[in-house]
């Protein structure tokens, strides 16, 4: 697993580095997505997670959820358009799961993408993400994960 400035970045995922979102193909035409450790470290302890409801659609580049921490409130943007098929209700009840286990228990939604064939090539595979994340963290003035 790549580690960038003390932040774990699993190599079996795809990344939208600019928006700090990971994607994992589920094998049934859907993708699971969530925030990276970089995003959770930058945001601090999450206090609220409000996803779009199952059955709702998400536009590419638009919010699939709102995330709130003690120092930040903002959208979690999905690179892919599609329909929300499942939301992580455990994360709604306990937003800190995104801080403690962002890649397993802290996932956001499962999306049935409309345009995955066009979006997937724009995402960075985990095996190639280190240089992009190093540059992004330097540009953002973020020293790394605790």
mmCIF file of C-alpha atoms in Angstrom:
data_model
loop_
_atom_site.group_PDB
_atom_site.id
_atom_site.type_symbol
_atom_site.label_atom_id
_atom_site.label_comp_id
_atom_site.label_asym_id
_atom_site.label_seq_id
_atom_site.Cartn_x
_atom_site.Cartn_y
_atom_site.Cartn_z
ATOM 1 C CA UNK A 1 0.000 0.000 0.000
ATOM 2 C CA UNK A 2 1.452 3.388 -0.941
ATOM 3 C CA UNK A 3 2.022 5.752 1.972
ATOM 4 C CA UNK A 4 2.265 9.441 1.079
ATOM 5 C CA UNK A 5 3.403 11.736 3.893
ATOM 6 C CA UNK A 6 2.179 9.191 6.439
ATOM 7 C CA UNK A 7 -1.229 8.844 4.689
ATOM 8 C CA UNK A 8 -2.263 5.346 3.565
ATOM 9 C CA UNK A 9 -3.449 5.195 -0.035
ATOM 10 C CA UNK A 10 -4.535 1.618 -0.917
ATOM 11 C CA UNK A 11 -3.284 0.544 -4.326
ATOM 12 C CA UNK A 12 -6.412 -1.470 -5.224
ATOM 13 C CA UNK A 13 -8.585 1.662 -5.570
ATOM 14 C CA UNK A 14 -9.045 4.418 -8.143
ATOM 15 C CA UNK A 15 -8.646 8.056 -7.089
ATOM 16 C CA UNK A 16 -9.978 11.477 -7.953
ATOM 17 C CA UNK A 17 -6.982 13.179 -6.322
ATOM 18 C CA UNK A 18 -8.274 16.746 -6.775
ATOM 19 C CA UNK A 19 -11.425 15.932 -4.794
ATOM 20 C CA UNK A 20 -9.828 13.369 -2.421
ATOM 21 C CA UNK A 21 -12.355 10.672 -3.362
ATOM 22 C CA UNK A 22 -11.659 6.965 -3.892
ATOM 23 C CA UNK A 23 -13.661 4.555 -6.051
ATOM 24 C CA UNK A 24 -13.852 0.770 -5.881
ATOM 25 C CA UNK A 25 -15.550 -1.282 -8.577
ATOM 26 C CA UNK A 26 -17.964 -3.755 -6.999
ATOM 27 C CA UNK A 27 -18.123 -6.288 -9.859
ATOM 28 C CA UNK A 28 -21.842 -5.758 -10.494
ATOM 29 C CA UNK A 29 -21.664 -2.501 -12.453
ATOM 30 C CA UNK A 30 -21.650 -0.358 -9.308
ATOM 31 C CA UNK A 31 -18.851 1.537 -7.569
ATOM 32 C CA UNK A 32 -18.335 2.264 -3.887
ATOM 33 C CA UNK A 33 -16.799 5.609 -3.010
ATOM 34 C CA UNK A 34 -15.521 7.525 -0.022
ATOM 35 C CA UNK A 35 -12.949 10.045 1.225
ATOM 36 C CA UNK A 36 -9.219 9.362 1.340
ATOM 37 C CA UNK A 37 -7.130 9.496 4.500
ATOM 38 C CA UNK A 38 -5.678 12.743 3.153
ATOM 39 C CA UNK A 39 -9.146 14.308 3.094
ATOM 40 C CA UNK A 40 -10.085 13.105 6.561
ATOM 41 C CA UNK A 41 -6.769 14.299 8.010
ATOM 42 C CA UNK A 42 -7.212 17.732 6.400
ATOM 43 C CA UNK A 43 -10.840 18.023 7.536
ATOM 44 C CA UNK A 44 -10.261 16.777 11.078
ATOM 45 C CA UNK A 45 -12.757 14.782 13.136
ATOM 46 C CA UNK A 46 -15.999 14.360 11.165
ATOM 47 C CA UNK A 47 -19.157 15.331 13.048
ATOM 48 C CA UNK A 48 -21.815 14.872 10.335
ATOM 49 C CA UNK A 49 -22.290 12.939 7.113
ATOM 50 C CA UNK A 50 -25.372 13.574 4.963
ATOM 51 C CA UNK A 51 -25.468 11.463 1.785
ATOM 52 C CA UNK A 52 -27.855 11.728 -1.123
ATOM 53 C CA UNK A 53 -30.611 9.197 -0.552
ATOM 54 C CA UNK A 54 -30.747 5.860 -2.357
ATOM 55 C CA UNK A 55 -32.690 6.257 -5.591
ATOM 56 C CA UNK A 56 -31.474 9.818 -6.150
ATOM 57 C CA UNK A 57 -29.186 10.743 -9.026
ATOM 58 C CA UNK A 58 -25.784 12.387 -8.844
ATOM 59 C CA UNK A 59 -24.367 14.581 -11.608
ATOM 60 C CA UNK A 60 -20.703 14.251 -12.548
ATOM 61 C CA UNK A 61 -18.582 16.704 -10.582
ATOM 62 C CA UNK A 62 -21.403 17.370 -8.131
ATOM 63 C CA UNK A 63 -22.035 16.416 -4.537
ATOM 64 C CA UNK A 64 -23.016 12.896 -3.545
ATOM 65 C CA UNK A 65 -22.874 13.847 0.150
ATOM 66 C CA UNK A 66 -22.163 16.704 2.531
ATOM 67 C CA UNK A 67 -19.399 16.187 5.056
ATOM 68 C CA UNK A 68 -18.921 18.308 8.174
ATOM 69 C CA UNK A 69 -16.049 18.502 10.619
ATOM 70 C CA UNK A 70 -15.194 20.982 13.347
ATOM 71 C CA UNK A 71 -13.326 23.118 10.805
ATOM 72 C CA UNK A 72 -14.929 22.348 7.447
ATOM 73 C CA UNK A 73 -18.306 21.781 5.788
ATOM 74 C CA UNK A 74 -18.455 20.856 2.151
ATOM 75 C CA UNK A 75 -19.504 18.574 -0.643
ATOM 76 C CA UNK A 76 -18.043 15.188 -1.468
ATOM 77 C CA UNK A 77 -17.955 15.364 -5.257
ATOM 78 C CA UNK A 78 -18.362 12.317 -7.451
ATOM 79 C CA UNK A 79 -16.448 12.228 -10.738
ATOM 80 C CA UNK A 80 -19.120 9.833 -12.039
ATOM 81 C CA UNK A 81 -22.776 10.546 -12.722
ATOM 82 C CA UNK A 82 -25.336 7.929 -11.788
ATOM 83 C CA UNK A 83 -27.910 6.700 -9.327
ATOM 84 C CA UNK A 84 -27.261 6.135 -5.641
ATOM 85 C CA UNK A 85 -28.107 2.500 -4.898
ATOM 86 C CA UNK A 86 -26.939 2.362 -1.262
ATOM 87 C CA UNK A 87 -25.746 4.699 1.468
ATOM 88 C CA UNK A 88 -23.597 3.902 4.481
ATOM 89 C CA UNK A 89 -26.110 4.313 7.304
ATOM 90 C CA UNK A 90 -23.419 3.338 9.825
ATOM 91 C CA UNK A 91 -21.461 6.417 8.729
ATOM 92 C CA UNK A 92 -24.548 8.612 9.094
ATOM 93 C CA UNK A 93 -24.874 7.381 12.692
ATOM 94 C CA UNK A 94 -21.125 7.542 13.401
ATOM 95 C CA UNK A 95 -19.289 9.979 11.062
ATOM 96 C CA UNK A 96 -15.958 9.294 12.797
ATOM 97 C CA UNK A 97 -15.805 5.968 10.915
ATOM 98 C CA UNK A 98 -14.494 7.995 7.961
ATOM 99 C CA UNK A 99 -11.579 9.135 10.143
ATOM 100 C CA UNK A 100 -10.764 5.758 11.684
ATOM 101 C CA UNK A 101 -11.438 3.454 8.694
ATOM 102 C CA UNK A 102 -12.041 5.492 5.513
ATOM 103 C CA UNK A 103 -11.505 2.619 3.093
ATOM 104 C CA UNK A 104 -13.649 -0.060 4.706
ATOM 105 C CA UNK A 105 -16.231 1.000 7.313
ATOM 106 C CA UNK A 106 -16.132 4.700 6.329
ATOM 107 C CA UNK A 107 -17.355 4.414 2.723
ATOM 108 C CA UNK A 108 -19.972 6.962 1.582
ATOM 109 C CA UNK A 109 -22.282 5.562 -1.104
ATOM 110 C CA UNK A 110 -22.588 2.901 -3.763
ATOM 111 C CA UNK A 111 -23.294 4.397 -7.165
ATOM 112 C CA UNK A 112 -24.631 2.821 -10.376
ATOM 113 C CA UNK A 113 -22.680 5.068 -12.768
ATOM 114 C CA UNK A 114 -24.078 6.181 -16.111
ATOM 115 C CA UNK A 115 -20.708 7.063 -17.594
ATOM 116 C CA UNK A 116 -18.164 4.754 -15.941
ATOM 117 C CA UNK A 117 -16.410 3.905 -19.235
ATOM 118 C CA UNK A 118 -15.652 7.612 -19.718
ATOM 119 C CA UNK A 119 -14.829 8.373 -16.061
ATOM 120 C CA UNK A 120 -12.651 5.401 -15.158
ATOM 121 C CA UNK A 121 -9.728 6.415 -17.434
ATOM 122 C CA UNK A 122 -9.662 9.881 -15.809
ATOM 123 C CA UNK A 123 -9.092 8.397 -12.337
ATOM 124 C CA UNK A 124 -5.648 7.541 -10.994
ATOM 125 C CA UNK A 125 -4.949 3.910 -10.055
ATOM 126 C CA UNK A 126 -3.520 3.423 -6.572
ATOM 127 C CA UNK A 127 -0.328 1.999 -8.054
ATOM 128 C CA UNK A 128 0.335 5.370 -9.763
ATOM 129 C CA UNK A 129 -1.136 7.785 -7.207
ATOM 130 C CA UNK A 130 1.958 8.632 -5.122
ATOM 131 C CA UNK A 131 3.421 11.410 -7.349
ATOM 132 C CA UNK A 132 -0.001 13.019 -7.864
ATOM 133 C CA UNK A 133 -0.744 13.031 -4.139
ATOM 134 C CA UNK A 134 2.718 14.336 -3.265
ATOM 135 C CA UNK A 135 2.177 17.256 -5.664
ATOM 136 C CA UNK A 136 -1.383 17.906 -4.419
ATOM 137 C CA UNK A 137 -0.323 17.883 -0.766
ATOM 138 C CA UNK A 138 2.589 20.232 -1.498
ATOM 139 C CA UNK A 139 0.307 22.593 -3.450
ATOM 140 C CA UNK A 140 -2.224 22.592 -0.590
ATOM 141 C CA UNK A 141 0.490 23.103 2.046
ATOM 142 C CA UNK A 142 -0.557 19.887 3.798
ATOM 143 C CA UNK A 143 2.324 18.213 5.666
ATOM 144 C CA UNK A 144 0.662 14.815 5.982
ATOM 145 C CA UNK A 145 -1.380 12.535 8.176
ATOM 146 C CA UNK A 146 -0.739 12.344 11.935
#
